[in-house]
Each structure stands twice: as C-alpha cells, then as structure tokens.
Short mmCIF file of C-alpha atoms and ligand atoms in Angstrom, two decimals:
data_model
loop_
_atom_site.label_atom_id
_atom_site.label_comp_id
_atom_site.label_asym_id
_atom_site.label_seq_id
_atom_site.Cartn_x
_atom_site.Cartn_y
_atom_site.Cartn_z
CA UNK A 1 19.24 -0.13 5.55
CA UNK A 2 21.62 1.59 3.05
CA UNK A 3 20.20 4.24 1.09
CA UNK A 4 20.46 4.26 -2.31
CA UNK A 5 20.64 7.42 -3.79
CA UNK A 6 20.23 6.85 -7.32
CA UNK A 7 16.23 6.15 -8.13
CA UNK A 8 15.55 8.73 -5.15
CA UNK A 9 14.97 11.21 -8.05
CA UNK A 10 12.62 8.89 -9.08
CA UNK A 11 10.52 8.22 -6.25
CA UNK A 12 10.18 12.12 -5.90
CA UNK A 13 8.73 12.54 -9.22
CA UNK A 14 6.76 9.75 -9.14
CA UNK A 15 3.74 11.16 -7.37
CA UNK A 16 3.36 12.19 -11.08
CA UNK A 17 2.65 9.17 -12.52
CA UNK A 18 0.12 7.66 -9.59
CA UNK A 19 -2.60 6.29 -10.18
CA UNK A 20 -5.57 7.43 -12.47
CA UNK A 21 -8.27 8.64 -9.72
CA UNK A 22 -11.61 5.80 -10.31
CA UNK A 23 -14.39 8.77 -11.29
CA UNK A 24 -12.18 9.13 -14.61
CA UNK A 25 -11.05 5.66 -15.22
CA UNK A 26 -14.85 4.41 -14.84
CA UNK A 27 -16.15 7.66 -17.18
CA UNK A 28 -13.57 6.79 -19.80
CA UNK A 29 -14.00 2.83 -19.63
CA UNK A 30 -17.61 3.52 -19.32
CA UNK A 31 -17.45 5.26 -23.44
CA UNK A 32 -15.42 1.72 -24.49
CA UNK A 33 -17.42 -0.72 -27.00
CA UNK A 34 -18.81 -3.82 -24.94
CA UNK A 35 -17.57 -7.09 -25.56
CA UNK A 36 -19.05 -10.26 -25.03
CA UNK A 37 -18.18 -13.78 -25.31
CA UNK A 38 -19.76 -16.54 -23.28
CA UNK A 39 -16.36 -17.95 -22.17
CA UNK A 40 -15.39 -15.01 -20.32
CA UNK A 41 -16.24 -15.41 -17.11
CA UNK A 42 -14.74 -12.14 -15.51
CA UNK A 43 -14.82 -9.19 -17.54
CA UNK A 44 -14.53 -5.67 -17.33
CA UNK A 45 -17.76 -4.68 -15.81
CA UNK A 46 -17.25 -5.82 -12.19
CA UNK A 47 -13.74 -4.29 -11.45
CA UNK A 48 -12.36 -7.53 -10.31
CA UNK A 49 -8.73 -8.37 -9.84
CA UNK A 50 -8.06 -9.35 -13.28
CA UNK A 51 -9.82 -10.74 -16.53
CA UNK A 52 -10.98 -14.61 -16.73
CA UNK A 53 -11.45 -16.69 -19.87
CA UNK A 54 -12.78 -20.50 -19.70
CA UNK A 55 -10.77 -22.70 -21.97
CA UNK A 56 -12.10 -26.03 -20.81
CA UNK A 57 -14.51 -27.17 -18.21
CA UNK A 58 -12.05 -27.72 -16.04
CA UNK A 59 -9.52 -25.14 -16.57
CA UNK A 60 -9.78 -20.85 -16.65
CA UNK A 61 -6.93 -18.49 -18.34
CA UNK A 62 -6.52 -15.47 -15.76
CA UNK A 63 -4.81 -12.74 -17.42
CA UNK A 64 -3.57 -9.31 -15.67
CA UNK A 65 -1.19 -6.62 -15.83
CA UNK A 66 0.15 -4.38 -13.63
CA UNK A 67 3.30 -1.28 -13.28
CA UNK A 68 4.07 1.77 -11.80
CA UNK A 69 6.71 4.32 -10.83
CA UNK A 70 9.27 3.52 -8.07
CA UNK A 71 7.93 3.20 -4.54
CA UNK A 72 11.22 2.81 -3.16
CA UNK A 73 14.91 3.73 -3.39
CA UNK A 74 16.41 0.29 -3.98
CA UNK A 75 15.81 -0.47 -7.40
CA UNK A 76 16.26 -4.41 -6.73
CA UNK A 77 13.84 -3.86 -3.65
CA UNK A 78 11.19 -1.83 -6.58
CA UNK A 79 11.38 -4.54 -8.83
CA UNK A 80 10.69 -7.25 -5.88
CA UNK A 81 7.64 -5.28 -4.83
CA UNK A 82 6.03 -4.26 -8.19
CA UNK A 83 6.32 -8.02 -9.15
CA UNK A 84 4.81 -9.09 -5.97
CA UNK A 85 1.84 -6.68 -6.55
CA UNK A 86 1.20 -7.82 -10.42
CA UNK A 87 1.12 -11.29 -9.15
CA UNK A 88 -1.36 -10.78 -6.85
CA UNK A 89 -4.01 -10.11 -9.15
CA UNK A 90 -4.08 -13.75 -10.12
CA UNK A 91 -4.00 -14.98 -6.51
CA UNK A 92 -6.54 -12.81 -5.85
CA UNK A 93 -8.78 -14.57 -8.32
CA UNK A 94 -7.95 -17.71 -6.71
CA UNK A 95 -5.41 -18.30 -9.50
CA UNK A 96 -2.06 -20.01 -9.77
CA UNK A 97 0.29 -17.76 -11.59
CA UNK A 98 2.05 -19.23 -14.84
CA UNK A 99 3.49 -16.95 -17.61
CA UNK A 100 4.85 -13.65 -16.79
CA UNK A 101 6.36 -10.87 -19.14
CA UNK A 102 8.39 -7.64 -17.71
CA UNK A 103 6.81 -4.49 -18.91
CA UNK A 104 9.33 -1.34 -18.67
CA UNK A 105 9.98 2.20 -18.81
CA UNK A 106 13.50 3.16 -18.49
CA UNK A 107 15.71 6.43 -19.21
CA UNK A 108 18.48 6.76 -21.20
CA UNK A 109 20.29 8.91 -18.34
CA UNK A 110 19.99 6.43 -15.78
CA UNK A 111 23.20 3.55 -15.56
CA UNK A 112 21.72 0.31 -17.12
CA UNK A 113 23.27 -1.54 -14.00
CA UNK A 114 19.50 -0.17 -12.12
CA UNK A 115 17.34 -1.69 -14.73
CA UNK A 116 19.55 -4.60 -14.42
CA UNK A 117 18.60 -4.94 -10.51
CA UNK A 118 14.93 -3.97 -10.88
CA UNK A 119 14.03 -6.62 -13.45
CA UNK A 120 16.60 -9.53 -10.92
CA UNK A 121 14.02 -7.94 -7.91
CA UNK A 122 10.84 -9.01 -10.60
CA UNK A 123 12.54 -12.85 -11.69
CA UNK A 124 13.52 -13.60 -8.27
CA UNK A 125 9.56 -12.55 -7.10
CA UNK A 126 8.29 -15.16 -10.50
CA UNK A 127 10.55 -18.11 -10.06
CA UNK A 128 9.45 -17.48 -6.14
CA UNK A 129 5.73 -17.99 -7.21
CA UNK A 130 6.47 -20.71 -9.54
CA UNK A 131 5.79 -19.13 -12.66
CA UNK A 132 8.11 -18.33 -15.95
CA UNK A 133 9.45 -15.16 -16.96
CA UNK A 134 9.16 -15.39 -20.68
CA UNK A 135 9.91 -11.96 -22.09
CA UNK A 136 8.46 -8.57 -22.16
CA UNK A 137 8.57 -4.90 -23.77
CA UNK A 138 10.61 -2.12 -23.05
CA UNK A 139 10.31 1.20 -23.67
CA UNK A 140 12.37 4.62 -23.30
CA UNK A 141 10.72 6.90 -20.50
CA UNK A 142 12.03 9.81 -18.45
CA UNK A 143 10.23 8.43 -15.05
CA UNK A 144 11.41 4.56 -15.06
CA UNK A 145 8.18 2.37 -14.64
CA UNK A 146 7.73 -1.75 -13.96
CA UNK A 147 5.90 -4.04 -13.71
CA UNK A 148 4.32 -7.36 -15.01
CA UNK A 149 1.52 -9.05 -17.44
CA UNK A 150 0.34 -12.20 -15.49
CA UNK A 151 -1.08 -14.98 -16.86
CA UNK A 152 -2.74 -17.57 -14.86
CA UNK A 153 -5.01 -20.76 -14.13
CA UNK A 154 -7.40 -21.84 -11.80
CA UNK A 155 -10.49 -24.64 -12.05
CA UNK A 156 -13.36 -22.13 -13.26
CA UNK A 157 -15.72 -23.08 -10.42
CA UNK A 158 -13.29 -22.12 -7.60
CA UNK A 159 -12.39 -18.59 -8.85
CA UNK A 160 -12.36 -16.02 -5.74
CA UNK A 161 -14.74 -12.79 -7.20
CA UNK A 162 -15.07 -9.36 -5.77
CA UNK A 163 -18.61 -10.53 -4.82
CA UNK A 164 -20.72 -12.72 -3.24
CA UNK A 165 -20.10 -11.59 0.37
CA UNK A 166 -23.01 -12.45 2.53
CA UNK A 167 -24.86 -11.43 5.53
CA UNK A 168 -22.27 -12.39 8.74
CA UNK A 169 -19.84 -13.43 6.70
CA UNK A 170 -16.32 -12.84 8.96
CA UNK A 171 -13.66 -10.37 6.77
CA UNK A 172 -10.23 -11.00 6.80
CA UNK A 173 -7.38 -9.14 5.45
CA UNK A 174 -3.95 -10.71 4.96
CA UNK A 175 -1.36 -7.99 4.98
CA UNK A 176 -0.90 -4.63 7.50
CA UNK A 177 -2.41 -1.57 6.48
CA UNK A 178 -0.63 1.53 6.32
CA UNK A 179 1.78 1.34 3.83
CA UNK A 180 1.09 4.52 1.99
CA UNK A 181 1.24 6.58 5.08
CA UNK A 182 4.92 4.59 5.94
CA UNK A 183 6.44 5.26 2.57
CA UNK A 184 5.50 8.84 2.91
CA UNK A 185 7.10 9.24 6.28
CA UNK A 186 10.27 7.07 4.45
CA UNK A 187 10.50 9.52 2.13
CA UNK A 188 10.42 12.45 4.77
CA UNK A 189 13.29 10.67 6.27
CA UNK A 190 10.67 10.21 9.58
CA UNK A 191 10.19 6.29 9.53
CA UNK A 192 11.67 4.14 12.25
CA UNK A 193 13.72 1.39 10.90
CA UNK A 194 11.56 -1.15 12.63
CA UNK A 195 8.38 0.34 10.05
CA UNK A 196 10.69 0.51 7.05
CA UNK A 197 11.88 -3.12 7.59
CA UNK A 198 8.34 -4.14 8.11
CA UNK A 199 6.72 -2.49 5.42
CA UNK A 200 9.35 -3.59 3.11
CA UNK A 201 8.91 -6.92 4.09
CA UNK A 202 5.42 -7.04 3.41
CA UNK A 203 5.45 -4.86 0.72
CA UNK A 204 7.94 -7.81 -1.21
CA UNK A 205 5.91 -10.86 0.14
CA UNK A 206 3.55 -12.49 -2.33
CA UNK A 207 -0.07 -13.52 -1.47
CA UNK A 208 1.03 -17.05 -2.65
CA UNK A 209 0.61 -18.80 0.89
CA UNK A 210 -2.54 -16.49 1.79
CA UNK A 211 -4.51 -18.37 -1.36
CA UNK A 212 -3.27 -21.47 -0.84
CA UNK A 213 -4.59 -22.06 2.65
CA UNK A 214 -7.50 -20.45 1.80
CA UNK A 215 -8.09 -22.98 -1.20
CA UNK A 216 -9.34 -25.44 1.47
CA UNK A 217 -12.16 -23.08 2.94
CA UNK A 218 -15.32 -21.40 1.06
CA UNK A 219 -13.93 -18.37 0.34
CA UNK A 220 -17.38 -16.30 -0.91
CA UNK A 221 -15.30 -13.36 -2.28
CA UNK A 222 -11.83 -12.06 -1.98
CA UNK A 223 -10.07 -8.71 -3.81
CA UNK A 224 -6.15 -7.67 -2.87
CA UNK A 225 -6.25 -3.97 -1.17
CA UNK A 226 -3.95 -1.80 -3.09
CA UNK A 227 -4.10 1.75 -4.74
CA UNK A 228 -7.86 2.10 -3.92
CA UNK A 229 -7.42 2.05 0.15
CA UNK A 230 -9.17 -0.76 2.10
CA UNK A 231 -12.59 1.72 2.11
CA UNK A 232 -12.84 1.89 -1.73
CA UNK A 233 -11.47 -1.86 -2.63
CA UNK A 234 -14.32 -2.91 0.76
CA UNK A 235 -16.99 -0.41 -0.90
CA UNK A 236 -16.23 -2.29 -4.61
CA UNK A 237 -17.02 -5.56 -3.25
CA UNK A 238 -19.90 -4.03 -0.73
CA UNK A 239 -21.67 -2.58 -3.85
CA UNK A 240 -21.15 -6.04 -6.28
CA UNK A 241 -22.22 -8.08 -3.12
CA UNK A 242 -25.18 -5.73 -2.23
CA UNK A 243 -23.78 -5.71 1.58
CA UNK A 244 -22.83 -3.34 4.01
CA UNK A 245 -18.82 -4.27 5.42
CA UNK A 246 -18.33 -3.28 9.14
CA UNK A 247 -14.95 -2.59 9.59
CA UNK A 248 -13.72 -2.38 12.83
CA UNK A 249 -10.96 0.65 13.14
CA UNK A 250 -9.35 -1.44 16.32
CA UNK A 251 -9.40 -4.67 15.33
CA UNK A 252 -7.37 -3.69 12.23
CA UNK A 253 -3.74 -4.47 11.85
CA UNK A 254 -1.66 -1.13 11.21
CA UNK A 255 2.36 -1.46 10.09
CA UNK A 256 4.82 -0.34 12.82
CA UNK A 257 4.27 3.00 13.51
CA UNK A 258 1.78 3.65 11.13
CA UNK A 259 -0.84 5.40 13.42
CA UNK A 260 1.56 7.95 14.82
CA UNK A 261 2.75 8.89 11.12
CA UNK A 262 -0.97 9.70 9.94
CA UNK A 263 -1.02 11.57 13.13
CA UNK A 264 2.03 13.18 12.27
CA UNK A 265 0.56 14.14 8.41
CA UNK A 266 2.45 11.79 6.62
CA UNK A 267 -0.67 11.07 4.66
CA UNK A 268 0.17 10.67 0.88
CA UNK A 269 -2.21 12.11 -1.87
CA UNK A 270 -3.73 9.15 -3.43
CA UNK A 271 -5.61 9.41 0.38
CA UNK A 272 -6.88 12.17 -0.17
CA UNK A 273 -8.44 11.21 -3.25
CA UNK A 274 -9.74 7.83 -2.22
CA UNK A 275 -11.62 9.70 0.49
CA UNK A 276 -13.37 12.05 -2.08
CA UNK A 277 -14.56 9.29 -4.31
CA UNK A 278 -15.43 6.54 -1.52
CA UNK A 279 -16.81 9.27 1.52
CA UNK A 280 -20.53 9.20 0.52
CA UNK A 281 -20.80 5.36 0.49
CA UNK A 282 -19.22 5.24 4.39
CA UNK A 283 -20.77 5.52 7.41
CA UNK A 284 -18.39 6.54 10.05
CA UNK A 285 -19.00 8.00 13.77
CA UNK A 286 -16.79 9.14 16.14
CA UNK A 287 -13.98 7.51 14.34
CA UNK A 288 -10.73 9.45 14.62
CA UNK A 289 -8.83 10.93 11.99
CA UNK A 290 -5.88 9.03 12.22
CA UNK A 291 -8.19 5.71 11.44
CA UNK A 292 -9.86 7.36 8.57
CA UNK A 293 -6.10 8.44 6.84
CA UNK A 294 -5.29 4.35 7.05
CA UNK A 295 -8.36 3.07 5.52
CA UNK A 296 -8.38 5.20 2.31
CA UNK A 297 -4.28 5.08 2.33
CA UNK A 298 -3.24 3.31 -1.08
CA UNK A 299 -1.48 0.30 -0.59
CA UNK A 300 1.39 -0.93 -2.59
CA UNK A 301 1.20 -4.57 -2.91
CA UNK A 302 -1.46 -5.14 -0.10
CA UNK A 303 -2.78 -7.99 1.61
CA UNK A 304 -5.99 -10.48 0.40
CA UNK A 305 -9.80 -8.78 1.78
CA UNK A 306 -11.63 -12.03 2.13
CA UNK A 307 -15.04 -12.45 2.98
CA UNK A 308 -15.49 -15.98 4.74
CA UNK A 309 -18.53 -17.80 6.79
CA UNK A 310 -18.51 -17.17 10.31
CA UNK A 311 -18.12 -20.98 10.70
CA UNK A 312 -14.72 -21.26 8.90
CA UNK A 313 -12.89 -18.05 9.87
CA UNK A 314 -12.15 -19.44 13.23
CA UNK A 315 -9.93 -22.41 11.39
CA UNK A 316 -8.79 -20.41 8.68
CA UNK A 317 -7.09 -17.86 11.32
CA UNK A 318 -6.10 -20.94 12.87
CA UNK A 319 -4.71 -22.17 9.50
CA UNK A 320 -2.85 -18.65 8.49
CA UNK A 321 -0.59 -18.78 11.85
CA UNK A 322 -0.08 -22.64 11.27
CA UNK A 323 1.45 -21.84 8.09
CA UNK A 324 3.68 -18.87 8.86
CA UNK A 325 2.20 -16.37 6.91
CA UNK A 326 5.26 -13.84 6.37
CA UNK A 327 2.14 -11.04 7.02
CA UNK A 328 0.18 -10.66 9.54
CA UNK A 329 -3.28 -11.57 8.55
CA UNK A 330 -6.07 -10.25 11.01
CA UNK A 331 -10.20 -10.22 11.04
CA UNK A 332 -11.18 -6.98 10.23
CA UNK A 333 -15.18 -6.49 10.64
CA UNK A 334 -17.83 -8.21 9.52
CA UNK A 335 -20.62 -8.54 6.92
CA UNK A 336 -23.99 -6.95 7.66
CA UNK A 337 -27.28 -7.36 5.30
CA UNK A 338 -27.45 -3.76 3.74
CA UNK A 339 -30.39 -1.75 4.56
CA UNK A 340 -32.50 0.14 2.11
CA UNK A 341 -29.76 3.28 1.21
CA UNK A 342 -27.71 2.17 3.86
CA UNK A 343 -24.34 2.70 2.74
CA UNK A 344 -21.76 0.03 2.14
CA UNK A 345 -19.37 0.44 4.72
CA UNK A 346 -19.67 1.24 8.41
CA UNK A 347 -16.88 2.02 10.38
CA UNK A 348 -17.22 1.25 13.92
CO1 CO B 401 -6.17 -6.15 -7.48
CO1 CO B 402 -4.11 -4.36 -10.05
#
C-alpha cells in the first residue's frame, strides 16, 4: 500500500490523546449526579455499548458517540475506520443505526484536502450502514481527531446488553484480535503486507452483517471489543453477568502475524494498562506471554463478544460463514457458573 506521509505526524503524537485509563474514568463518572428516568433502559451504570431510551413500546432510541486520534496514515482509510468503530456501538446493542453527525478536530496547518478525505472515509462507512449523515461540529485542534454521534433503533425487548451471560453459554467473537499489537509493528515499519491488508480490512468493516444474523438467535449478551482488550471488555460483562468467561488462548483468532509481533515487543501502551486494571480479576496458568499481550491489546474497531446457548452456537457459526462475514468470526471459550471469589475470567 502507498504510504501517505502527511497524517504520519499524527499517528506519532497520537499515543497522546489515547484513551482515558477505566480506574479514572469510573472515579470521575462515579462523583457525577445520578439520573433517573423510567424510560431509560440503558444508562450509565452498567458500561454498556451506548445509552438506550424507550420512546414507544415497540421502539428504543440508542444514542452513542465515539472519536479519536488517527490510527492510520491514510486519512480516507482513518475516517473509514473511526466511523466503522462509532457505529458499532449501536450494533452492539442490537441496534440499527439511523442518524449520524461527524464530530472533528482539525489543524489549521494541515491542507484541508485531508479533512476532506477523512470525513468521505466516515460518509462512505454511514451510507454503507444505511444511516444519514446529517451534520456535525468542528473544532480547531493541533492533533486532528474523528469520529461520530450515532443514533439508533431497535424493538426494546431485543436489545443485546453487556449482561446476562449464563452458565455454558458458548462465546463468540466476530473480528481477529490483535490489532493493537499490528498497528504498532505498522508503525515500526515491521508489519507484513499480508497483516496490514488484513487488519485494515477488518479494522474498516462494520459489525452490520455480524448483528443481523445474529438477530435470528438468542443472543443473552453481546459488547464490541475495542480500547479495553478482550480481558477487560470479557471481565465487564463477567462481573454484570456474575460469570466466570473461559477463554481459550488457542482457539482464538489472531490477525496475520499478530503472535510473532507481540513476541517481537510490538505491544502498544494501552496493553500495558489494560493488564494493570483487569490482572486481579484473571485467572491465568501457564499461559504464555505472547497470549496475554493479545488479550489486553486495545482494539480499534473490534469484532462483536457474544455470549450464546450452547444449542444455537453450532448454527450461528454455521450462519456467520453462510453469510460471508468480511471477518473472521471464531468461538472463543465458554461460560462457567462463577465460584465464590472466583475471578471472572480464566484463561486456559
Ligand atoms: Co463499545
Ligand atoms: Co465506544
């Protein structure tokens, strides 16, 4: 792929502007006034995907936002991928996105022409999931940012939550994993074209078919794996589902080359982090390094975690590969009743 040159500056100073580690964004939310209203139906107390709001009995507002800094060089590519990742919020709910409005950061310094391609990446990723782009707010910034405010439907008794897992309940996750680690070793000019095209790829696909073939099934609880790492978005719905997930290391599907790159140390900071805030709640023996580095790597724009009956996950599988998925979607562990202090993820 042609490099472009000009947001590189970008990308480098964007480990700046990652994301706000979960201790402080739960001790600051934590001090905030509660609200309550008996037509809200997801708030801000479980950490789901995004908020809910029942306007009839038969239909339920989903509203979310999402932006960050540049993740990659092509600015058309950026806006592609940080559209595909705001959307997801609402499929991740179960929703149907609707009504979407650009939110951006831009320098003066920078040629217009770039903003230009990164909000044509965002409309192409919209009008792809069916929704409207109907506007936005732009601001000046010396680290360019995007990203969208989603708003949403769904029937208010077949909204996905991050809980309600049960006991041998089968997990599935729709996307690769690895795409922190694959970015970093982009950026170190290490990564194999066949990872950068994959990752890319994935990285720009929306979770659109992923929900809709899952409509048909009992999907118990579902949450999109993204800056958290698949351990700390798995330990959010462990803990709100009182369960214990058992991930299995093998069974998990990495991106191209994403093992030997954690090997390597391409292992980006947000990692690092995810590990200190998720390590006490995971059980893990004898699992190697390399393993560990993927499952707290944040992903950008990940795939759907859902948590399925053992009796449907066979079909749905069946269902994903029927449909040409443009991810790979793979069972990942299982459910297991939590014990007294047992802690909420295994890794086996
Ligand atoms: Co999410
Ligand atoms: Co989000």
């Amino acid at each position: 792929m042609m490099k472009d040159i000009r947001l590189t500056q970008m990308t480098k100073a964007s480990g700046c502007a990652a994301k706000i580690g979960p201790n402080i964004l739960s001790e600051v939310l934590g001090k905030l006034p509660k609200f309550y209203d008996e037509r809200m139906l997801v708030g801000i107390e479980t950490s789901d995907d995004a908020a809910v709001y029942k306007i009839t009995e038969d239909i339920a507002l989903i509203q979310t936002l999402d932006f960050f800094t540049p993740v990659v060089d092509d600015p058309y590519i950026f806006g592609q991928i940080a559209a595909a990742n705001a959307l997801s919020d609402v499929y991740a709910m179960g929703g149907e996105p609707k009504i979407a409005l650009n939110i951006v950061a831009f320098p003066n310094c920078l040629d217009p022409s770039i903003l230009g391609e990164i909000l044509a990446g965002g409309a192409d990723k919209v009008r792809e999931a069916g929704a409207v782009l109907a506007g936005g707010h732009s601001i000046q910034d010396d680290v360019p940012k995007y990203g969208l405010s989603v708003t949403g439907f769904a029937h208010p008794k077949k909204l996905y939550k991050n809980y309600g897992c049960k006991p041998e309940d089968i997990l599935i996750l729709t996307k690769p994993v690895g795409s922190g680690i694959v970015n970093t070793a982009i950026k170190g000019e290490c990564a194999s074209d066949e990872a950068l095209k994959q990752v890319l790829a994935s990285m720009t696909s929306l979770n659109k078919k992923a929900k809709e073939v899952s409509e048909k099934y009992h999907i118990h609880a579902c949450t999109d794996v993204t800056g958290f790492g698949v351990i700390g978005h798995g330990r959010e719905m462990a803990a709100a589902s009182d369960v214990t997930l058992e991930l299995d290391v093998h069974k998990i599907t990495y991106f191209e080359n994403a093992i030997d790159y954690a090997k390597m140390g391409f292992v980006p900071a947000g990692a690092y982090n995810n590990r200190k805030h998720n390590e006490r709640f995971v059980e893990a023996r004898n699992i190697e390094e390399h393993f560990m580095d993927l499952l707290y790597d944040p992903q950008t724009s990940g795939g759907l975690l859902m948590s399925v009956s053992k009796e449907e996950a066979e079909s749905i599988m069946e269902d994903f590969e029927k449909k040409h998925l443009d991810t790979k979607a793979s069972v990942i562990g299982q459910v297991c009743k939590r014990e007294p202090d047992g802690k909420y993820i295994r890794l086996i």
